[in-house]
mmCIF file of C-alpha atoms in Angstrom:
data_model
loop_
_atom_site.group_PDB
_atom_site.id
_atom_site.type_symbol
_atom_site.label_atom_id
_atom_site.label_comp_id
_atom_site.label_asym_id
_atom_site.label_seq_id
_atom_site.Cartn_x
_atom_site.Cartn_y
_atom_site.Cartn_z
ATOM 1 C CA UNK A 1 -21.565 4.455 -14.509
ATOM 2 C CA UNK A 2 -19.096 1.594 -15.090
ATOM 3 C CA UNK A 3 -19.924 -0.202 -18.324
ATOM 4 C CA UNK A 4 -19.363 -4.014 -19.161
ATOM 5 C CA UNK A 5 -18.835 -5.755 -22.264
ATOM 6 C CA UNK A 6 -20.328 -9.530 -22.552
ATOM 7 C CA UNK A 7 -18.947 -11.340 -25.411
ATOM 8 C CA UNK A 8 -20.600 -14.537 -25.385
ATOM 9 C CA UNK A 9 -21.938 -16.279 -28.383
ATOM 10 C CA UNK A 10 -24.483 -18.283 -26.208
ATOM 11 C CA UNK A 11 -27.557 -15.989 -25.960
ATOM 12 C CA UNK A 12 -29.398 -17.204 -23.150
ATOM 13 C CA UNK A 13 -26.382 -16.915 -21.259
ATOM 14 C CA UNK A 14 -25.474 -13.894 -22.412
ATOM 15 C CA UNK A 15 -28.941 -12.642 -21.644
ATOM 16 C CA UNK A 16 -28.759 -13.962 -18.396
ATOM 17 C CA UNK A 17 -25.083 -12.397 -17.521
ATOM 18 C CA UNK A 18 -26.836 -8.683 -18.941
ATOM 19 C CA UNK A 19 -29.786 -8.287 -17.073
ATOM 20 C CA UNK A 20 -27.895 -9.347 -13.688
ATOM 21 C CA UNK A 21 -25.728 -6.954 -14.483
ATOM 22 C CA UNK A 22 -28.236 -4.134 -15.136
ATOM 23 C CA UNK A 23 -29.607 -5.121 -11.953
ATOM 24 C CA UNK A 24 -26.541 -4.442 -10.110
ATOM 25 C CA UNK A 25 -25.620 -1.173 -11.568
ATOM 26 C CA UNK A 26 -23.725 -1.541 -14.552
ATOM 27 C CA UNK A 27 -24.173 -0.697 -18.107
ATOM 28 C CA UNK A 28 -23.687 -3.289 -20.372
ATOM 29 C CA UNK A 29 -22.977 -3.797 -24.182
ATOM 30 C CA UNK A 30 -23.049 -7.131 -25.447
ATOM 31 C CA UNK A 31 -21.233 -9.054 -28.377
ATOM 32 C CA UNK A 32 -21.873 -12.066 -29.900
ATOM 33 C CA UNK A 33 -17.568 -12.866 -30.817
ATOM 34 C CA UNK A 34 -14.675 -11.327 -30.393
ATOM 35 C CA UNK A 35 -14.572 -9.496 -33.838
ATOM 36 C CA UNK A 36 -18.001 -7.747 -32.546
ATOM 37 C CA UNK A 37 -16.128 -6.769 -29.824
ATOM 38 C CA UNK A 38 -13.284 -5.318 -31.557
ATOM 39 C CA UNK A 39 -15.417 -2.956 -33.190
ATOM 40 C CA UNK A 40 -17.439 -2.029 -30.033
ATOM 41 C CA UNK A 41 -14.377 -1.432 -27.780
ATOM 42 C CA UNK A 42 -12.770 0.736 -30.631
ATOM 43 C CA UNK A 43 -15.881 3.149 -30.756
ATOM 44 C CA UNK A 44 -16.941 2.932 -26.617
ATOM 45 C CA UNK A 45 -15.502 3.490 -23.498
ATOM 46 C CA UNK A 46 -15.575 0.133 -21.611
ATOM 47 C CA UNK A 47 -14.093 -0.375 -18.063
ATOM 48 C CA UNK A 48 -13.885 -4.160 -17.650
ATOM 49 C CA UNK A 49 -14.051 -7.063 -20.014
ATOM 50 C CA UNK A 50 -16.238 -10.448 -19.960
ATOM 51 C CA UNK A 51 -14.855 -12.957 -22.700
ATOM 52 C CA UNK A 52 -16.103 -16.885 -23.220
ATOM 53 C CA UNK A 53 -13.459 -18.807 -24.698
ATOM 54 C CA UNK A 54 -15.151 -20.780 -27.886
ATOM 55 C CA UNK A 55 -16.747 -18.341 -29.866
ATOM 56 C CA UNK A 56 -16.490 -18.216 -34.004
ATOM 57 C CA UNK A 57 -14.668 -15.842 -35.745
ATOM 58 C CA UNK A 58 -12.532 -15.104 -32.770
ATOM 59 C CA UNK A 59 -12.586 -16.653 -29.543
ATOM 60 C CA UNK A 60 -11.600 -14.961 -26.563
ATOM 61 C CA UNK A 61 -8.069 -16.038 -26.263
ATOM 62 C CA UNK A 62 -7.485 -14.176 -29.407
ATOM 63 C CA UNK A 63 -9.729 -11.130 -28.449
ATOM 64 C CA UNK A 64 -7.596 -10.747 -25.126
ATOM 65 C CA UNK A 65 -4.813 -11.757 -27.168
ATOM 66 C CA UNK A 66 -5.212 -8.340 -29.759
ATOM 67 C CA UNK A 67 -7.008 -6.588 -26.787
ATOM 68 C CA UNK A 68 -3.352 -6.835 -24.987
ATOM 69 C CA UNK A 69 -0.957 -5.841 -28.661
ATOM 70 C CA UNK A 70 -3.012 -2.087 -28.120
ATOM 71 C CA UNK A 71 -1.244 -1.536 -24.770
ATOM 72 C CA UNK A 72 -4.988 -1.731 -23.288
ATOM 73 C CA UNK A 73 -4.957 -2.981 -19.586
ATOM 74 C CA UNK A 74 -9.079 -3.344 -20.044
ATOM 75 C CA UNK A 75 -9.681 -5.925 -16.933
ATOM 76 C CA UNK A 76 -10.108 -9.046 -18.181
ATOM 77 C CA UNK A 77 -12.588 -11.793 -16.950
ATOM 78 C CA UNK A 78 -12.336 -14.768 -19.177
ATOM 79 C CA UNK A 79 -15.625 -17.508 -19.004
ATOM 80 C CA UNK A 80 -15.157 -20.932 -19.996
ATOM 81 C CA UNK A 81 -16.249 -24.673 -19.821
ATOM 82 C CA UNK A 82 -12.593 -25.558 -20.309
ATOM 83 C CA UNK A 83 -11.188 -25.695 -16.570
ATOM 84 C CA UNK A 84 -7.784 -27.917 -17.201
ATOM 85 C CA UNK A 85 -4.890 -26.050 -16.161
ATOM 86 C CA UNK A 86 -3.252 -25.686 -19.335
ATOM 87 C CA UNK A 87 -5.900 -23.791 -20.268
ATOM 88 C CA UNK A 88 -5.786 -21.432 -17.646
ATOM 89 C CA UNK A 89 -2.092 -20.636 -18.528
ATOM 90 C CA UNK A 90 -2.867 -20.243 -21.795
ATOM 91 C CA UNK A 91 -5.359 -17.453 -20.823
ATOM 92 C CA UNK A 92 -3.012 -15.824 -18.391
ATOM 93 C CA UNK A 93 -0.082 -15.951 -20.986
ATOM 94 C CA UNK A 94 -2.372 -14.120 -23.165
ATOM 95 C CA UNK A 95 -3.504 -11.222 -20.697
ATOM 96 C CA UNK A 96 -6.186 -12.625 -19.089
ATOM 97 C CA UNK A 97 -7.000 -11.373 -15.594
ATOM 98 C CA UNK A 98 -9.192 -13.641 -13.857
ATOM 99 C CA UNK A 99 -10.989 -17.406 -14.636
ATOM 100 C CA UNK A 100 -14.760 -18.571 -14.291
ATOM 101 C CA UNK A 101 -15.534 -21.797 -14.668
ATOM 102 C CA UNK A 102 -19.054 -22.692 -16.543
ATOM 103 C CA UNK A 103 -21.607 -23.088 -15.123
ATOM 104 C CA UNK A 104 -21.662 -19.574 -13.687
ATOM 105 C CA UNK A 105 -22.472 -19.062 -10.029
ATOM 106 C CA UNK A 106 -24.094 -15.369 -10.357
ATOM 107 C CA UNK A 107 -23.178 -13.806 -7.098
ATOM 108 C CA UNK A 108 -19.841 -14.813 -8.299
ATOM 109 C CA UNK A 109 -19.624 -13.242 -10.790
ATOM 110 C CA UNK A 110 -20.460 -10.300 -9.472
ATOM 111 C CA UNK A 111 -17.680 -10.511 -6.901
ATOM 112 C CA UNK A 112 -15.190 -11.274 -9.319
ATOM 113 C CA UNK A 113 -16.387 -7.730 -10.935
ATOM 114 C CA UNK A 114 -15.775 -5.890 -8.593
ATOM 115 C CA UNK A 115 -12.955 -7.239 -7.170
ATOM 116 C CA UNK A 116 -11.475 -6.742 -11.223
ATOM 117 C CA UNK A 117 -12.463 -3.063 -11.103
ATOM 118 C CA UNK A 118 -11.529 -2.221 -7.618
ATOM 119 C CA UNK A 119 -7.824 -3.418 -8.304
ATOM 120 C CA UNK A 120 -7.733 -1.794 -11.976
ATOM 121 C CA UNK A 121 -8.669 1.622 -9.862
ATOM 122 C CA UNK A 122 -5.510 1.237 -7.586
ATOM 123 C CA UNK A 123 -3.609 0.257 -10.826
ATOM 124 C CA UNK A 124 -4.497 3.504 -12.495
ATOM 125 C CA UNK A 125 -4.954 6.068 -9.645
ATOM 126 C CA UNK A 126 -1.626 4.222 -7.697
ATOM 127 C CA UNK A 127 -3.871 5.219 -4.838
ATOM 128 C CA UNK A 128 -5.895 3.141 -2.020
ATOM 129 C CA UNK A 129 -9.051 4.514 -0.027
ATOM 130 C CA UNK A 130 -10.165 2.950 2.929
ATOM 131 C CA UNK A 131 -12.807 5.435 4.713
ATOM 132 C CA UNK A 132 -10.925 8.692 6.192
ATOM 133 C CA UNK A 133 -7.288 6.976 5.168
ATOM 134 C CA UNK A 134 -5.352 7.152 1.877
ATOM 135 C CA UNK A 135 -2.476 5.181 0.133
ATOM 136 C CA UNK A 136 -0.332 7.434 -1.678
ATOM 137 C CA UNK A 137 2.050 5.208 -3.746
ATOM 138 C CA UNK A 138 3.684 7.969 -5.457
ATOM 139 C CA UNK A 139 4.432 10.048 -2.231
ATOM 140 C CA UNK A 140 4.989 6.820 0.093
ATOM 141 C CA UNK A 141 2.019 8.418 2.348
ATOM 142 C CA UNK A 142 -0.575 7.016 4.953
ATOM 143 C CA UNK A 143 -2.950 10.042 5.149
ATOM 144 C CA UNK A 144 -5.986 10.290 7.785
ATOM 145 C CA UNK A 145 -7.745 13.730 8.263
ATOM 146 C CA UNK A 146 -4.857 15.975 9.320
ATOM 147 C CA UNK A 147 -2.117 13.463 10.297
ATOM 148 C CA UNK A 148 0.077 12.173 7.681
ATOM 149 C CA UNK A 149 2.739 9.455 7.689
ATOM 150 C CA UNK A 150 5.427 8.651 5.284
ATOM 151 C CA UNK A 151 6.765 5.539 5.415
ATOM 152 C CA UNK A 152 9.799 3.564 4.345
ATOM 153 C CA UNK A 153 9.551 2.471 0.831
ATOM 154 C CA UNK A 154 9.988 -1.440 1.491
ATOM 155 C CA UNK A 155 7.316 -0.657 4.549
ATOM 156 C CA UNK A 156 4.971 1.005 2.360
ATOM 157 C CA UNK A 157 5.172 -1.519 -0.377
ATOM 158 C CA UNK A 158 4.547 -4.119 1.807
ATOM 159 C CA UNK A 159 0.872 -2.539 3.325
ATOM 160 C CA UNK A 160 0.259 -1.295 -0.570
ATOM 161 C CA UNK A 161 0.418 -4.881 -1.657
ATOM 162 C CA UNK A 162 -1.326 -6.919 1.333
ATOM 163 C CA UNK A 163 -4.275 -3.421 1.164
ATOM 164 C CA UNK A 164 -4.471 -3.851 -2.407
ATOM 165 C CA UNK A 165 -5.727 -7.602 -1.888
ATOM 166 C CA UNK A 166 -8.347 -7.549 0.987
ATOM 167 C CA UNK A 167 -8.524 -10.958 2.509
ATOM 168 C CA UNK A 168 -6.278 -12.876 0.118
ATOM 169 C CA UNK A 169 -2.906 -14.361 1.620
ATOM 170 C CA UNK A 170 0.387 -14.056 0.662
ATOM 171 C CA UNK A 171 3.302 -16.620 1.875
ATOM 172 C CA UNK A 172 6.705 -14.586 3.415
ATOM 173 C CA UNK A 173 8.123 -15.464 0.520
ATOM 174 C CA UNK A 174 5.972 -14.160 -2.009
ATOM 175 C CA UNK A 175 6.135 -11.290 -0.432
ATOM 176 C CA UNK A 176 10.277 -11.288 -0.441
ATOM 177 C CA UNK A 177 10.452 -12.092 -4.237
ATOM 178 C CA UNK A 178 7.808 -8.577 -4.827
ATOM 179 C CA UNK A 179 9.151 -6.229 -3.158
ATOM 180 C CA UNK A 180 12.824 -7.106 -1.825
ATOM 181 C CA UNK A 181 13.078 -9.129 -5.140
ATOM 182 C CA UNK A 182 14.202 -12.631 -5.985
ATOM 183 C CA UNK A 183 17.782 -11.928 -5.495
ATOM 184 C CA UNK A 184 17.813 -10.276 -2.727
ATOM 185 C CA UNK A 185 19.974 -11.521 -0.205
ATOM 186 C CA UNK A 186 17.953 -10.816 2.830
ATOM 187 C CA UNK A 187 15.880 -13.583 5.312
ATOM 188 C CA UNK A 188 12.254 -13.904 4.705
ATOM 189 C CA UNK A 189 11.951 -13.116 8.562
ATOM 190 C CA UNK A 190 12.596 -9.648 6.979
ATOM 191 C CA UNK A 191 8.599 -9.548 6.350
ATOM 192 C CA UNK A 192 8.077 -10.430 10.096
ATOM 193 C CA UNK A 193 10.002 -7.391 10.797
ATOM 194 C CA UNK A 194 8.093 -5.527 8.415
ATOM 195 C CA UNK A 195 5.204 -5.876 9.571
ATOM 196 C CA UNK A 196 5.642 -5.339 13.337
ATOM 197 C CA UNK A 197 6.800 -2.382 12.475
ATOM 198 C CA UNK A 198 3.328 -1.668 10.310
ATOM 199 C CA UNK A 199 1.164 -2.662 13.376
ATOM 200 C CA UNK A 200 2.887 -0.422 15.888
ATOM 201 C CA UNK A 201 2.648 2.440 13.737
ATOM 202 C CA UNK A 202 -1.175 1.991 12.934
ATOM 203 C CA UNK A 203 -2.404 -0.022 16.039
ATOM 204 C CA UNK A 204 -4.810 3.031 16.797
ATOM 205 C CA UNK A 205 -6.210 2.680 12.931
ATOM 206 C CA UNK A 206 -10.104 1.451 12.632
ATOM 207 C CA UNK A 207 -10.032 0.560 8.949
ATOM 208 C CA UNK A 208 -7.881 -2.161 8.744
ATOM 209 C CA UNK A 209 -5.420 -4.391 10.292
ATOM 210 C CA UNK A 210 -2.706 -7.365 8.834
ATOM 211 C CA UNK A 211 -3.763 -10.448 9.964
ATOM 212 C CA UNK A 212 -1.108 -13.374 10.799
ATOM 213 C CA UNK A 213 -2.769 -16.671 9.238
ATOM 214 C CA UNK A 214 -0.776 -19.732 10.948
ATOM 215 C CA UNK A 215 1.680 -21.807 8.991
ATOM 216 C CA UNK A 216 0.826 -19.831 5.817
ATOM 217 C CA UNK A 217 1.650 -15.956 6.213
ATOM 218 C CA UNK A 218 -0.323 -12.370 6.354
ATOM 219 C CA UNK A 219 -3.946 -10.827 4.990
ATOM 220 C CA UNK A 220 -4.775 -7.780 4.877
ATOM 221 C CA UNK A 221 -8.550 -6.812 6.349
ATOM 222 C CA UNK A 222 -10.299 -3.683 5.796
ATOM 223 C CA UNK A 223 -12.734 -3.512 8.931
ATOM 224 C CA UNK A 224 -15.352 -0.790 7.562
ATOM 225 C CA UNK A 225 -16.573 -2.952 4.617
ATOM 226 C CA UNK A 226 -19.118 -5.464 5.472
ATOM 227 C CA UNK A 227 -18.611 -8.787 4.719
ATOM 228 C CA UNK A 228 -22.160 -10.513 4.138
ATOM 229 C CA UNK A 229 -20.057 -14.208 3.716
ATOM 230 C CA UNK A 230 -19.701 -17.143 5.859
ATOM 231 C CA UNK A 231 -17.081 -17.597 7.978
ATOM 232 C CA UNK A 232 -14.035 -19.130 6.259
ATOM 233 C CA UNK A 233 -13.387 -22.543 8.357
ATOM 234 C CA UNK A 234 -9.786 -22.248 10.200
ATOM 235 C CA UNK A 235 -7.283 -25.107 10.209
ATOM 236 C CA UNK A 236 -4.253 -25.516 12.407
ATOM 237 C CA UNK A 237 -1.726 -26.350 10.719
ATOM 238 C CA UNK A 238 1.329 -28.825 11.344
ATOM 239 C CA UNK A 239 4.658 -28.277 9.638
ATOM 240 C CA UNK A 240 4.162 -26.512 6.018
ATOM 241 C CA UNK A 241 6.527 -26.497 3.020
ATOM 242 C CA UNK A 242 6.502 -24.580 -0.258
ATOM 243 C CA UNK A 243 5.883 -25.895 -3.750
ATOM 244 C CA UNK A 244 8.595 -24.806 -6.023
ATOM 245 C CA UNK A 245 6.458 -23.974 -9.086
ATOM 246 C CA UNK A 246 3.729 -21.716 -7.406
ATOM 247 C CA UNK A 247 5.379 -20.913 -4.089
ATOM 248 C CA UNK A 248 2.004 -21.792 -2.565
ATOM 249 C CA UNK A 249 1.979 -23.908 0.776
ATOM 250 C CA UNK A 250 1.992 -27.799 0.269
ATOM 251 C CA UNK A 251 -0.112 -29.069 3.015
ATOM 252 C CA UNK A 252 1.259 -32.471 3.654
ATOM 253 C CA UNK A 253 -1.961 -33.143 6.540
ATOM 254 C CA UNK A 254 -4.309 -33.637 3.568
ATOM 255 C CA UNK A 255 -3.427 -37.352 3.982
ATOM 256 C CA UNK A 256 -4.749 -37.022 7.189
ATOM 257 C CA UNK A 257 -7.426 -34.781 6.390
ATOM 258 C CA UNK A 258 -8.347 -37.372 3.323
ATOM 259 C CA UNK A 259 -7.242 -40.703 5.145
ATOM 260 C CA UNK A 260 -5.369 -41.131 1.898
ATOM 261 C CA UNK A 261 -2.008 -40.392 0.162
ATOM 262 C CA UNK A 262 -3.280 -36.740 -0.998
ATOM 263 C CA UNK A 263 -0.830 -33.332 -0.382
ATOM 264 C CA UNK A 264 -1.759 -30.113 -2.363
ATOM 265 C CA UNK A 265 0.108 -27.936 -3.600
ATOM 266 C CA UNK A 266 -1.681 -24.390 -4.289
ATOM 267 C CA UNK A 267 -2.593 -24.435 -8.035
ATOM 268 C CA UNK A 268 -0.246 -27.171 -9.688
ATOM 269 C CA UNK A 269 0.041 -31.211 -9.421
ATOM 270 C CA UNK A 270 3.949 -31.811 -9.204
ATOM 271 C CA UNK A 271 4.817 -34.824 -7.326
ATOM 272 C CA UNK A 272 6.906 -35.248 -4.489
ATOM 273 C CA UNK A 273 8.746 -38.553 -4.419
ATOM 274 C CA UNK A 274 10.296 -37.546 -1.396
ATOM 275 C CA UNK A 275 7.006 -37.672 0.528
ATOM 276 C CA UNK A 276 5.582 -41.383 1.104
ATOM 277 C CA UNK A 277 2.311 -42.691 2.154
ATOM 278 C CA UNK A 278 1.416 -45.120 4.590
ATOM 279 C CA UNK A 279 1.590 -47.663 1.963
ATOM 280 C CA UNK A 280 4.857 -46.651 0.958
ATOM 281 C CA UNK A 281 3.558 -44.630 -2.066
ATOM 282 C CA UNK A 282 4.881 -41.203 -3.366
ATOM 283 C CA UNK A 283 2.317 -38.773 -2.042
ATOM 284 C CA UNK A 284 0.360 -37.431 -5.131
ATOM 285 C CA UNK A 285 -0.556 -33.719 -5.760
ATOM 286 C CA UNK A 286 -4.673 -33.098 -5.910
ATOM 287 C CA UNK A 287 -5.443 -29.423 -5.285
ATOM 288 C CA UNK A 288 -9.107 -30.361 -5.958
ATOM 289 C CA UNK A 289 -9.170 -31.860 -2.898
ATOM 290 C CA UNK A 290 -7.779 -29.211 -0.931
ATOM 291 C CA UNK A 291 -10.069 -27.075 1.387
ATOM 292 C CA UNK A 292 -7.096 -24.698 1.919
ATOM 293 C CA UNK A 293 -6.465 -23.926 -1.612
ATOM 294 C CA UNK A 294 -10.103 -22.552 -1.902
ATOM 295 C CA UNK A 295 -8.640 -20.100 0.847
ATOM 296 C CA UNK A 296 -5.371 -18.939 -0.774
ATOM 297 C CA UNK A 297 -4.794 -20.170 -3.983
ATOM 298 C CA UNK A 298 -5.656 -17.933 -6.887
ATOM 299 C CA UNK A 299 -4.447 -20.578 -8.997
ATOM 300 C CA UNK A 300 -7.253 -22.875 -8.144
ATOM 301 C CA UNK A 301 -10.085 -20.159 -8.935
#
């Protein structure tokens, strides 16, 4: 069974985080700051991590913070009522893996859980499992039943990454600086060829399928898990440019979209004086606003 540590100082909440937990499956072991913790994660196994930020003795950026100086790669799944973005970096900086924002949405939660342990798995095992096929990162291998495939490395990087993050979108680019790497003198059009080649080789393959999103770039799907959500909404997109600090898409149509002088840049709020209103006005950055950022931009979660 998969056990959870709660270190939150506010008991109901902490209550309330444990017995939804319980109900779900996991075991759970609770601590009231992150000196508790300390002590608990140096005499138990744990497998993921949930941290508030303002606690006494030792809050969780400092928890995370010591959790990190042991070479421990314990998921991470920091809880706070501080949502600015400098102190988001400042839990990334210090090892954090993944942001809630009081108050906590449950079902959220849980999601976030699982999605944590799912990609600490593939960390650890360097292995993906999607029904009768397996991701061998070690051997570069796509196995199903009796049929095996090795792939190029860059070509089996590339379906690693976009299989490792169901659903979530990555721009060409991203994609280019990961596995090609940031100097590499080679056209992001190099990803287009990539993944043709991916399709043709699986087209007869069930369990998933990369998934062109317009103006943005490619998703990953696996088709034999259900998904119980709504329907993301889909936008067309005009022309798109990337913001230089997050390399997420800057959708200049949010002016449109807003009747305003809005764009939004994935996850940071640089201006772009180049970019004028109708009133003449630089065009201001408010990811808030953004319905597409909800989509694609870990930074905004």
């Amino acid at each position: 069974m998969v056990t959870v540590l709660v270190v939150e100082d506010d008991k109901n909440l902490r209550k309330l985080m444990e017995v939804v937990l319980r109900q779900n499956g996991y075991n759970v072991l609770t601590a009231t700051d992150g000196l508790q913790a300390l002590e608990i994660l140096d005499k138990q196994q744990v497998d993921l991590l949930i941290s508030d930020i303002m606690m006494p003795n030792m809050d969780g950026y400092s928890l995370t913070e010591e959790i990190r100086k042991l070479k421990n790669n314990l998921p991470v799944l920091m809880v706070t009522a501080k949502e600015t973005l400098e102190d988001k970096k400042k839990g990334f900086l210090v090892g954090t893996d993944d942001y809630m924002v009081k108050p906590i949405d449950m079902d959220e939660m849980l999601l976030r859980v699982a999605a944590l342990l799912r990609r600490s798995r593939i960390a650890n095992e360097r292995r993906i499992t999607i029904g009768e096929v397996e991701l061998d990162y070690d051997a570069l291998t796509v196995s199903r039943k009796d049929r095996v495939i090795q792939l190029p490395k860059k070509e089996f990087y590339l379906l690693f990454k976009l299989l490792s993050y169901p659903r979530q979108i990555f721009t060409r680019q991203q994609l280019m600086d990961e596995i090609w790497g940031m100097d590499a003198d080679t056209d992001e059009r190099t990803v287009d060829v990539h993944i043709r080649r991916l399709r043709e080789k699986f087209a007869d393959y069930k369990e998933f399928r990369i998934v062109t999103v317009r103006g943005l770039g490619y998703k990953a799907e696996r088709m034999n898990e259900k998904d119980n959500r709504q329907a993301s909404p889909v936008f067309h997109l005009p022309a798109v440019r990337l913001c230089s600090s997050c390399l997420f898409p800057c959708h200049l149509f949010l002016g449109r979209y807003r009747q305003g002088n809005v764009a939004a840049p994935g996850g940071c709020r640089q201006d772009y004086p180049g970019n004028k209103g109708k009133d003449g006005s630089p065009l201001r950055a408010d990811y808030q606003h953004c319905p597409l950022v909800r989509l694609c931009c870990q930074g905004y979660r």
